């Protein structure tokens, strides 16, 4: 462990050189700084108070590397570390949503890395029961999240925790109040922390499209690919490929091996391989994407939207697929690519405007509002204003910005009469006021 501690110290000493502008998420808060170490006595006092034995790797960090932060920008005085940094020892315990946290830190940790969604729902069900008292709720939350120590925040109500008890003692787990907890892949705090430093140094976390740290498996591109090749289990293959997708760049040799692997893979693995190829060498992915046109249109459109440079190349495909019935997510990406592929996309939105799916109608009318010649589609906007779905009506009003046509006035009046009493926060009426203002009118003029 001493060797690893020394490596981490060396990397921390120069880490700012790799992210001078604080592009890594949270770096502008902790600024890669860390305070003084804590004493062994402070550790013992804390452990006695909370009736626990802290994991060895975490203790080594606190007593040999540092604790807390003196920077004015640091969130809750957090030291340099993933996301908004590492809390000072004993701080941030309220993040568990439990009263009298010291009662529960020594409890057995009930969370498991292999826990299914169904198991999590069953385990956490009692905390969602309606009508229970605060006392009962906190007791149940304490049991659910017993054996955990909050060590940092990721924002958005996501807490980074250290497991204190049981089989997974020393592992990192991410808690989100709305979702099932997620385990980091590393076996110890120091492995997790050093991986964060390594991915900053490699540039993986500094790049413009860097992924969220710590949710996929770590390792070099080469090691991840070798691991992929040496397992036949689809779930494990997908795990290694997810980690590979986060890498900033791949060697040409690795890209060629991926190309050779695609035809042999299962459908799910093929999709993952093709995503990696699209990100790193989109031109080489084109033949494979075109083969998917009749089987996985959503994936094709996502790849084009995220990684394709020449969107116009795909216009024939968009026209060919225009009349197909598409789910809302597919239609959303269809519209994204369409806008980038041609400036005259109005006619290709017709099917979406007439869709039985309100989400598609709303997306189509929103996209229509991005046309330079949207004045020509007043009849479509009128239909949108008369739509039975409030979201479609709202999208239509927003899309009509700068369209000054007196044909809209009687329909605006219909909208006002229908929605003027609908709610206290009436966004439809608010947007209607904006459209009337562009016409030199006020809402009272519709009475």
GROMACS .gro file of C-alpha atoms in nm:
model
  447
    1UNK     CA    1   0.000   0.000   0.000
    2UNK     CA    2   0.290   0.239   0.068
    3UNK     CA    3   0.395   0.213  -0.296
    4UNK     CA    4   0.045   0.312  -0.406
    5UNK     CA    5   0.035   0.600  -0.157
    6UNK     CA    6   0.360   0.735  -0.299
    7UNK     CA    7   0.228   0.705  -0.656
    8UNK     CA    8  -0.085   0.897  -0.564
    9UNK     CA    9   0.121   1.170  -0.395
   10UNK     CA   10   0.338   1.207  -0.705
   11UNK     CA   11   0.035   1.225  -0.935
   12UNK     CA   12  -0.145   1.477  -0.715
   13UNK     CA   13   0.163   1.698  -0.712
   14UNK     CA   14   0.145   1.745  -1.090
   15UNK     CA   15  -0.224   1.686  -1.164
   16UNK     CA   16  -0.302   2.052  -1.234
   17UNK     CA   17  -0.067   2.040  -1.533
   18UNK     CA   18  -0.311   1.804  -1.706
   19UNK     CA   19  -0.622   2.015  -1.639
   20UNK     CA   20  -0.509   2.375  -1.613
   21UNK     CA   21  -0.855   2.512  -1.699
   22UNK     CA   22  -1.040   2.283  -1.458
   23UNK     CA   23  -1.238   2.112  -1.733
   24UNK     CA   24  -1.286   1.793  -1.535
   25UNK     CA   25  -1.621   1.790  -1.358
   26UNK     CA   26  -1.593   1.940  -1.008
   27UNK     CA   27  -1.231   2.051  -1.048
   28UNK     CA   28  -1.326   2.418  -1.041
   29UNK     CA   29  -1.458   2.356  -0.691
   30UNK     CA   30  -1.173   2.171  -0.517
   31UNK     CA   31  -0.903   2.302  -0.758
   32UNK     CA   32  -0.699   1.986  -0.699
   33UNK     CA   33  -0.597   2.099  -0.353
   34UNK     CA   34  -0.600   1.902  -0.030
   35UNK     CA   35  -0.547   1.990   0.336
   36UNK     CA   36  -0.331   1.846   0.609
   37UNK     CA   37  -0.341   1.484   0.714
   38UNK     CA   38  -0.537   1.373   1.020
   39UNK     CA   39  -0.374   1.198   1.314
   40UNK     CA   40  -0.412   0.837   1.414
   41UNK     CA   41  -0.581   0.959   1.732
   42UNK     CA   42  -0.844   1.147   1.532
   43UNK     CA   43  -0.914   0.828   1.340
   44UNK     CA   44  -0.952   0.630   1.664
   45UNK     CA   45  -1.183   0.895   1.814
   46UNK     CA   46  -1.402   0.891   1.504
   47UNK     CA   47  -1.417   0.511   1.496
   48UNK     CA   48  -1.511   0.500   1.863
   49UNK     CA   49  -1.787   0.758   1.818
   50UNK     CA   50  -1.941   0.567   1.529
   51UNK     CA   51  -1.858   0.215   1.652
   52UNK     CA   52  -1.675   0.121   1.332
   53UNK     CA   53  -1.338   0.028   1.188
   54UNK     CA   54  -1.267   0.242   0.883
   55UNK     CA   55  -1.131   0.060   0.574
   56UNK     CA   56  -0.753   0.052   0.571
   57UNK     CA   57  -0.714   0.223   0.232
   58UNK     CA   58  -0.934   0.516   0.337
   59UNK     CA   59  -0.739   0.556   0.663
   60UNK     CA   60  -0.413   0.556   0.466
   61UNK     CA   61  -0.547   0.836   0.245
   62UNK     CA   62  -0.649   1.051   0.542
   63UNK     CA   63  -0.335   0.995   0.747
   64UNK     CA   64  -0.073   0.999   0.468
   65UNK     CA   65  -0.215   1.210   0.183
   66UNK     CA   66  -0.454   1.465   0.330
   67UNK     CA   67  -0.797   1.572   0.443
   68UNK     CA   68  -1.031   1.863   0.369
   69UNK     CA   69  -0.953   2.179   0.174
   70UNK     CA   70  -0.884   2.544   0.253
   71UNK     CA   71  -0.992   2.677  -0.088
   72UNK     CA   72  -1.284   2.920  -0.069
   73UNK     CA   73  -1.441   2.758  -0.376
   74UNK     CA   74  -1.437   2.404  -0.236
   75UNK     CA   75  -1.780   2.255  -0.176
   76UNK     CA   76  -1.816   2.175   0.197
   77UNK     CA   77  -1.435   2.206   0.227
   78UNK     CA   78  -1.394   1.891   0.018
   79UNK     CA   79  -1.045   1.776  -0.076
   80UNK     CA   80  -0.932   1.705  -0.431
   81UNK     CA   81  -1.112   1.399  -0.560
   82UNK     CA   82  -1.378   1.270  -0.798
   83UNK     CA   83  -1.682   1.494  -0.863
   84UNK     CA   84  -1.694   1.774  -0.602
   85UNK     CA   85  -1.417   1.615  -0.398
   86UNK     CA   86  -1.377   1.411  -0.081
   87UNK     CA   87  -1.557   1.533   0.231
   88UNK     CA   88  -1.351   1.613   0.540
   89UNK     CA   89  -1.357   1.321   0.782
   90UNK     CA   90  -1.700   1.303   0.946
   91UNK     CA   91  -1.865   1.568   0.728
   92UNK     CA   92  -2.161   1.516   0.496
   93UNK     CA   93  -2.320   1.240   0.704
   94UNK     CA   94  -2.663   1.400   0.659
   95UNK     CA   95  -2.650   1.294   0.293
   96UNK     CA   96  -2.782   0.952   0.396
   97UNK     CA   97  -3.116   1.108   0.491
   98UNK     CA   98  -3.099   0.943   0.834
   99UNK     CA   99  -3.125   1.090   1.183
  100UNK     CA  100  -2.869   0.982   1.444
  101UNK     CA  101  -2.635   0.841   1.180
  102UNK     CA  102  -2.400   0.701   1.444
  103UNK     CA  103  -2.664   0.438   1.524
  104UNK     CA  104  -2.647   0.287   1.177
  105UNK     CA  105  -2.286   0.311   1.058
  106UNK     CA  106  -2.202  -0.022   1.223
  107UNK     CA  107  -2.508  -0.198   1.082
  108UNK     CA  108  -2.453  -0.467   0.816
  109UNK     CA  109  -2.451  -0.324   0.464
  110UNK     CA  110  -2.751  -0.471   0.279
  111UNK     CA  111  -2.641  -0.355  -0.066
  112UNK     CA  112  -2.486  -0.598  -0.313
  113UNK     CA  113  -2.305  -0.539  -0.640
  114UNK     CA  114  -2.505  -0.818  -0.808
  115UNK     CA  115  -2.842  -0.703  -0.677
  116UNK     CA  116  -3.117  -0.708  -0.940
  117UNK     CA  117  -3.367  -0.427  -0.992
  118UNK     CA  118  -3.640  -0.645  -0.844
  119UNK     CA  119  -3.432  -0.717  -0.535
  120UNK     CA  120  -3.363  -0.348  -0.487
  121UNK     CA  121  -3.733  -0.260  -0.517
  122UNK     CA  122  -3.819  -0.524  -0.258
  123UNK     CA  123  -3.541  -0.410  -0.025
  124UNK     CA  124  -3.633  -0.041  -0.042
  125UNK     CA  125  -4.011  -0.079  -0.063
  126UNK     CA  126  -4.077  -0.006   0.303
  127UNK     CA  127  -3.914   0.339   0.279
  128UNK     CA  128  -4.172   0.442   0.018
  129UNK     CA  129  -4.475   0.345   0.221
  130UNK     CA  130  -4.724   0.630   0.248
  131UNK     CA  131  -4.847   0.758   0.582
  132UNK     CA  132  -4.554   0.644   0.797
  133UNK     CA  133  -4.418   0.879   1.063
  134UNK     CA  134  -4.085   1.055   1.029
  135UNK     CA  135  -3.948   0.838   1.307
  136UNK     CA  136  -4.038   0.517   1.125
  137UNK     CA  137  -3.910   0.652   0.794
  138UNK     CA  138  -3.567   0.742   0.938
  139UNK     CA  139  -3.545   0.405   1.109
  140UNK     CA  140  -3.610   0.225   0.781
  141UNK     CA  141  -3.366   0.446   0.591
  142UNK     CA  142  -3.105   0.375   0.857
  143UNK     CA  143  -3.149   0.004   0.809
  144UNK     CA  144  -3.147   0.035   0.429
  145UNK     CA  145  -2.827   0.240   0.420
  146UNK     CA  146  -2.660   0.100   0.729
  147UNK     CA  147  -2.286   0.041   0.709
  148UNK     CA  148  -2.227   0.334   0.472
  149UNK     CA  149  -2.018   0.649   0.513
  150UNK     CA  150  -2.085   0.944   0.278
  151UNK     CA  151  -1.751   1.073   0.148
  152UNK     CA  152  -1.858   1.315  -0.127
  153UNK     CA  153  -2.130   1.446  -0.351
  154UNK     CA  154  -2.176   1.430  -0.727
  155UNK     CA  155  -2.457   1.686  -0.724
  156UNK     CA  156  -2.813   1.607  -0.836
  157UNK     CA  157  -2.879   1.423  -0.507
  158UNK     CA  158  -2.611   1.162  -0.581
  159UNK     CA  159  -2.385   1.072  -0.288
  160UNK     CA  160  -2.056   0.885  -0.303
  161UNK     CA  161  -2.032   0.641  -0.012
  162UNK     CA  162  -1.773   0.410   0.139
  163UNK     CA  163  -1.894   0.069   0.258
  164UNK     CA  164  -1.791   0.008   0.619
  165UNK     CA  165  -1.918  -0.341   0.692
  166UNK     CA  166  -1.972  -0.681   0.537
  167UNK     CA  167  -1.855  -0.853   0.222
  168UNK     CA  168  -1.801  -0.528   0.029
  169UNK     CA  169  -1.619  -0.335   0.302
  170UNK     CA  170  -1.389  -0.077   0.143
  171UNK     CA  171  -1.581  -0.055  -0.185
  172UNK     CA  172  -1.734   0.265  -0.325
  173UNK     CA  173  -2.106   0.282  -0.397
  174UNK     CA  174  -2.310   0.566  -0.549
  175UNK     CA  175  -2.647   0.649  -0.392
  176UNK     CA  176  -2.920   0.828  -0.584
  177UNK     CA  177  -3.247   0.884  -0.401
  178UNK     CA  178  -3.446   0.796  -0.714
  179UNK     CA  179  -3.252   0.495  -0.840
  180UNK     CA  180  -3.084   0.170  -0.743
  181UNK     CA  181  -2.736   0.218  -0.591
  182UNK     CA  182  -2.443   0.159  -0.828
  183UNK     CA  183  -2.114   0.002  -0.723
  184UNK     CA  184  -1.784   0.135  -0.852
  185UNK     CA  185  -1.572  -0.141  -1.005
  186UNK     CA  186  -1.262  -0.089  -0.791
  187UNK     CA  187  -1.195  -0.299  -0.480
  188UNK     CA  188  -1.069  -0.016  -0.258
  189UNK     CA  189  -1.084   0.358  -0.204
  190UNK     CA  190  -0.724   0.405  -0.316
  191UNK     CA  191  -0.777   0.208  -0.640
  192UNK     CA  192  -1.082   0.420  -0.717
  193UNK     CA  193  -0.902   0.745  -0.632
  194UNK     CA  194  -0.589   0.659  -0.833
  195UNK     CA  195  -0.801   0.565  -1.132
  196UNK     CA  196  -0.949   0.915  -1.122
  197UNK     CA  197  -0.599   1.064  -1.135
  198UNK     CA  198  -0.493   0.828  -1.415
  199UNK     CA  199  -0.792   0.922  -1.632
  200UNK     CA  200  -0.713   1.290  -1.593
  201UNK     CA  201  -0.350   1.228  -1.686
  202UNK     CA  202  -0.447   1.017  -1.989
  203UNK     CA  203  -0.690   1.288  -2.104
  204UNK     CA  204  -0.997   1.062  -2.085
  205UNK     CA  205  -1.169   1.293  -1.835
  206UNK     CA  206  -1.042   1.617  -1.988
  207UNK     CA  207  -1.178   1.561  -2.340
  208UNK     CA  208  -1.490   1.744  -2.457
  209UNK     CA  209  -1.709   1.433  -2.463
  210UNK     CA  210  -1.565   1.270  -2.152
  211UNK     CA  211  -1.797   1.028  -1.978
  212UNK     CA  212  -1.900   1.039  -1.613
  213UNK     CA  213  -1.615   0.911  -1.399
  214UNK     CA  214  -1.636   0.578  -1.222
  215UNK     CA  215  -1.956   0.430  -1.367
  216UNK     CA  216  -1.782   0.208  -1.620
  217UNK     CA  217  -1.490  -0.027  -1.567
  218UNK     CA  218  -1.140   0.121  -1.572
  219UNK     CA  219  -0.817   0.016  -1.736
  220UNK     CA  220  -0.623   0.092  -2.054
  221UNK     CA  221  -0.782   0.048  -2.396
  222UNK     CA  222  -0.558  -0.250  -2.462
  223UNK     CA  223  -0.636  -0.425  -2.134
  224UNK     CA  224  -1.010  -0.375  -2.177
  225UNK     CA  225  -0.999  -0.517  -2.529
  226UNK     CA  226  -0.795  -0.817  -2.418
  227UNK     CA  227  -1.042  -0.882  -2.139
  228UNK     CA  228  -1.326  -0.860  -2.388
  229UNK     CA  229  -1.162  -1.115  -2.617
  230UNK     CA  230  -1.102  -1.360  -2.334
  231UNK     CA  231  -1.461  -1.389  -2.217
  232UNK     CA  232  -1.760  -1.544  -2.392
  233UNK     CA  233  -2.015  -1.410  -2.142
  234UNK     CA  234  -2.220  -1.140  -2.312
  235UNK     CA  235  -2.275  -0.937  -1.993
  236UNK     CA  236  -1.902  -0.927  -1.925
  237UNK     CA  237  -1.826  -0.838  -2.286
  238UNK     CA  238  -2.065  -0.544  -2.265
  239UNK     CA  239  -1.901  -0.428  -1.941
  240UNK     CA  240  -1.555  -0.418  -2.101
  241UNK     CA  241  -1.690  -0.246  -2.413
  242UNK     CA  242  -1.864   0.018  -2.202
  243UNK     CA  243  -1.527   0.099  -2.047
  244UNK     CA  244  -1.365   0.108  -2.392
  245UNK     CA  245  -1.625   0.357  -2.515
  246UNK     CA  246  -1.511   0.609  -2.251
  247UNK     CA  247  -1.155   0.621  -2.386
  248UNK     CA  248  -1.049   0.940  -2.560
  249UNK     CA  249  -0.893   0.759  -2.857
  250UNK     CA  250  -0.807   0.411  -2.980
  251UNK     CA  251  -0.512   0.286  -3.184
  252UNK     CA  252  -0.566   0.208  -3.551
  253UNK     CA  253  -0.486  -0.158  -3.483
  254UNK     CA  254  -0.756  -0.181  -3.217
  255UNK     CA  255  -1.006  -0.016  -3.452
  256UNK     CA  256  -0.929  -0.272  -3.720
  257UNK     CA  257  -0.979  -0.555  -3.472
  258UNK     CA  258  -1.318  -0.410  -3.377
  259UNK     CA  259  -1.416  -0.404  -3.746
  260UNK     CA  260  -1.325  -0.772  -3.777
  261UNK     CA  261  -1.521  -0.856  -3.463
  262UNK     CA  262  -1.852  -0.686  -3.554
  263UNK     CA  263  -1.986  -0.956  -3.794
  264UNK     CA  264  -1.920  -1.231  -3.540
  265UNK     CA  265  -2.083  -1.067  -3.238
  266UNK     CA  266  -2.429  -1.108  -3.088
  267UNK     CA  267  -2.675  -0.829  -3.162
  268UNK     CA  268  -2.624  -0.644  -2.831
  269UNK     CA  269  -2.247  -0.673  -2.849
  270UNK     CA  270  -2.252  -0.573  -3.215
  271UNK     CA  271  -2.440  -0.255  -3.122
  272UNK     CA  272  -2.181  -0.172  -2.856
  273UNK     CA  273  -1.890  -0.241  -3.093
  274UNK     CA  274  -2.050  -0.027  -3.360
  275UNK     CA  275  -2.097   0.259  -3.114
  276UNK     CA  276  -1.725   0.249  -3.031
  277UNK     CA  277  -1.637   0.238  -3.401
  278UNK     CA  278  -1.872   0.527  -3.480
  279UNK     CA  279  -1.715   0.740  -3.209
  280UNK     CA  280  -1.356   0.671  -3.315
  281UNK     CA  281  -1.375   0.617  -3.693
  282UNK     CA  282  -1.720   0.712  -3.821
  283UNK     CA  283  -1.638   0.666  -4.190
  284UNK     CA  284  -1.545   0.303  -4.125
  285UNK     CA  285  -1.876   0.254  -3.942
  286UNK     CA  286  -2.093   0.369  -4.233
  287UNK     CA  287  -2.127   0.030  -4.410
  288UNK     CA  288  -2.232  -0.138  -4.086
  289UNK     CA  289  -2.481   0.138  -4.004
  290UNK     CA  290  -2.639   0.110  -4.347
  291UNK     CA  291  -2.683  -0.264  -4.295
  292UNK     CA  292  -2.882  -0.188  -3.978
  293UNK     CA  293  -3.133   0.036  -4.157
  294UNK     CA  294  -3.416  -0.217  -4.135
  295UNK     CA  295  -3.334  -0.364  -3.795
  296UNK     CA  296  -3.211  -0.091  -3.562
  297UNK     CA  297  -3.300   0.251  -3.696
  298UNK     CA  298  -3.281   0.423  -3.357
  299UNK     CA  299  -2.919   0.320  -3.313
  300UNK     CA  300  -2.826   0.439  -3.662
  301UNK     CA  301  -2.984   0.779  -3.602
  302UNK     CA  302  -2.811   0.815  -3.265
  303UNK     CA  303  -2.472   0.738  -3.419
  304UNK     CA  304  -2.528   0.986  -3.702
  305UNK     CA  305  -2.643   1.255  -3.460
  306UNK     CA  306  -2.360   1.206  -3.210
  307UNK     CA  307  -2.067   1.123  -3.434
  308UNK     CA  308  -2.149   1.182  -3.802
  309UNK     CA  309  -1.993   1.481  -3.974
  310UNK     CA  310  -2.172   1.475  -4.313
  311UNK     CA  311  -2.539   1.461  -4.216
  312UNK     CA  312  -2.649   1.538  -4.574
  313UNK     CA  313  -2.513   1.199  -4.684
  314UNK     CA  314  -2.797   1.037  -4.489
  315UNK     CA  315  -3.080   1.235  -4.649
  316UNK     CA  316  -3.181   0.948  -4.884
  317UNK     CA  317  -3.215   0.719  -4.581
  318UNK     CA  318  -3.423   0.980  -4.397
  319UNK     CA  319  -3.655   1.016  -4.694
  320UNK     CA  320  -3.688   0.638  -4.728
  321UNK     CA  321  -3.781   0.601  -4.361
  322UNK     CA  322  -4.008   0.905  -4.351
  323UNK     CA  323  -4.334   0.710  -4.375
  324UNK     CA  324  -4.243   0.437  -4.131
  325UNK     CA  325  -4.419   0.428  -3.795
  326UNK     CA  326  -4.156   0.513  -3.535
  327UNK     CA  327  -4.156   0.521  -3.157
  328UNK     CA  328  -4.105   0.857  -2.987
  329UNK     CA  329  -3.733   0.813  -2.918
  330UNK     CA  330  -3.660   0.711  -3.278
  331UNK     CA  331  -3.862   1.003  -3.412
  332UNK     CA  332  -3.680   1.244  -3.185
  333UNK     CA  333  -3.341   1.145  -3.325
  334UNK     CA  334  -3.487   1.134  -3.676
  335UNK     CA  335  -3.579   1.502  -3.640
  336UNK     CA  336  -3.236   1.591  -3.498
  337UNK     CA  337  -3.055   1.442  -3.796
  338UNK     CA  338  -3.309   1.584  -4.041
  339UNK     CA  339  -3.247   1.942  -3.931
  340UNK     CA  340  -2.873   1.896  -3.984
  341UNK     CA  341  -2.910   1.716  -4.315
  342UNK     CA  342  -3.113   1.977  -4.504
  343UNK     CA  343  -3.251   2.327  -4.460
  344UNK     CA  344  -3.574   2.227  -4.640
  345UNK     CA  345  -3.706   1.959  -4.407
  346UNK     CA  346  -4.067   2.072  -4.366
  347UNK     CA  347  -4.221   1.819  -4.604
  348UNK     CA  348  -4.042   1.535  -4.428
  349UNK     CA  349  -4.222   1.614  -4.101
  350UNK     CA  350  -4.570   1.549  -4.242
  351UNK     CA  351  -4.601   1.196  -4.106
  352UNK     CA  352  -4.495   1.306  -3.759
  353UNK     CA  353  -4.747   1.591  -3.760
  354UNK     CA  354  -5.025   1.340  -3.828
  355UNK     CA  355  -4.897   1.071  -3.591
  356UNK     CA  356  -5.123   0.902  -3.337
  357UNK     CA  357  -4.835   0.949  -3.091
  358UNK     CA  358  -4.862   1.287  -2.920
  359UNK     CA  359  -4.488   1.290  -2.847
  360UNK     CA  360  -4.417   1.260  -3.219
  361UNK     CA  361  -4.662   1.538  -3.303
  362UNK     CA  362  -4.502   1.761  -3.039
  363UNK     CA  363  -4.151   1.687  -3.168
  364UNK     CA  364  -4.257   1.743  -3.529
  365UNK     CA  365  -4.418   2.080  -3.459
  366UNK     CA  366  -4.119   2.188  -3.248
  367UNK     CA  367  -3.886   2.094  -3.533
  368UNK     CA  368  -4.107   2.274  -3.785
  369UNK     CA  369  -4.049   2.588  -3.582
  370UNK     CA  370  -3.678   2.575  -3.672
  371UNK     CA  371  -3.744   2.630  -4.042
  372UNK     CA  372  -3.641   2.954  -4.205
  373UNK     CA  373  -3.959   2.940  -4.416
  374UNK     CA  374  -4.198   2.828  -4.144
  375UNK     CA  375  -4.449   3.093  -4.252
  376UNK     CA  376  -4.542   2.850  -4.532
  377UNK     CA  377  -4.667   2.597  -4.278
  378UNK     CA  378  -4.932   2.809  -4.107
  379UNK     CA  379  -5.197   2.543  -4.171
  380UNK     CA  380  -4.984   2.286  -3.985
  381UNK     CA  381  -4.939   2.526  -3.696
  382UNK     CA  382  -5.314   2.585  -3.683
  383UNK     CA  383  -5.367   2.210  -3.652
  384UNK     CA  384  -5.110   2.206  -3.375
  385UNK     CA  385  -5.293   2.481  -3.185
  386UNK     CA  386  -5.611   2.272  -3.204
  387UNK     CA  387  -5.439   1.952  -3.092
  388UNK     CA  388  -5.596   1.767  -2.800
  389UNK     CA  389  -5.259   1.736  -2.625
  390UNK     CA  390  -5.146   2.035  -2.416
  391UNK     CA  391  -4.775   1.970  -2.483
  392UNK     CA  392  -4.837   1.984  -2.858
  393UNK     CA  393  -5.026   2.312  -2.818
  394UNK     CA  394  -4.743   2.458  -2.607
  395UNK     CA  395  -4.478   2.345  -2.857
  396UNK     CA  396  -4.681   2.501  -3.136
  397UNK     CA  397  -4.704   2.837  -2.963
  398UNK     CA  398  -4.329   2.835  -2.905
  399UNK     CA  399  -4.260   2.730  -3.264
  400UNK     CA  400  -4.473   3.018  -3.394
  401UNK     CA  401  -4.226   3.278  -3.271
  402UNK     CA  402  -4.184   3.552  -3.539
  403UNK     CA  403  -4.473   3.415  -3.752
  404UNK     CA  404  -4.700   3.715  -3.803
  405UNK     CA  405  -5.015   3.595  -3.977
  406UNK     CA  406  -5.368   3.717  -3.908
  407UNK     CA  407  -5.503   3.368  -3.990
  408UNK     CA  408  -5.376   3.270  -3.647
  409UNK     CA  409  -5.587   3.522  -3.452
  410UNK     CA  410  -5.916   3.329  -3.440
  411UNK     CA  411  -5.725   3.015  -3.342
  412UNK     CA  412  -5.536   3.206  -3.075
  413UNK     CA  413  -5.875   3.305  -2.939
  414UNK     CA  414  -5.982   2.939  -2.931
  415UNK     CA  415  -5.667   2.851  -2.740
  416UNK     CA  416  -5.725   3.128  -2.488
  417UNK     CA  417  -6.084   3.028  -2.422
  418UNK     CA  418  -5.982   2.666  -2.374
  419UNK     CA  419  -5.681   2.717  -2.146
  420UNK     CA  420  -5.728   3.046  -1.963
  421UNK     CA  421  -5.856   2.871  -1.649
  422UNK     CA  422  -5.656   2.548  -1.681
  423UNK     CA  423  -5.391   2.604  -1.412
  424UNK     CA  424  -5.219   2.862  -1.193
  425UNK     CA  425  -4.888   2.822  -1.382
  426UNK     CA  426  -5.034   2.839  -1.729
  427UNK     CA  427  -4.745   2.817  -1.975
  428UNK     CA  428  -4.981   2.801  -2.269
  429UNK     CA  429  -5.134   3.139  -2.185
  430UNK     CA  430  -4.789   3.283  -2.109
  431UNK     CA  431  -4.660   3.184  -2.452
  432UNK     CA  432  -4.981   3.302  -2.612
  433UNK     CA  433  -4.913   3.646  -2.465
  434UNK     CA  434  -4.568   3.643  -2.628
  435UNK     CA  435  -4.716   3.560  -2.971
  436UNK     CA  436  -4.980   3.832  -2.935
  437UNK     CA  437  -4.713   4.080  -2.832
  438UNK     CA  438  -4.534   4.016  -3.162
  439UNK     CA  439  -4.859   4.115  -3.333
  440UNK     CA  440  -4.889   4.433  -3.125
  441UNK     CA  441  -5.177   4.291  -2.923
  442UNK     CA  442  -5.256   4.200  -2.563
  443UNK     CA  443  -5.444   3.906  -2.419
  444UNK     CA  444  -5.743   4.130  -2.344
  445UNK     CA  445  -5.786   4.185  -2.717
  446UNK     CA  446  -5.906   3.822  -2.748
  447UNK     CA  447  -6.209   3.876  -2.522
   0.00000   0.00000   0.00000
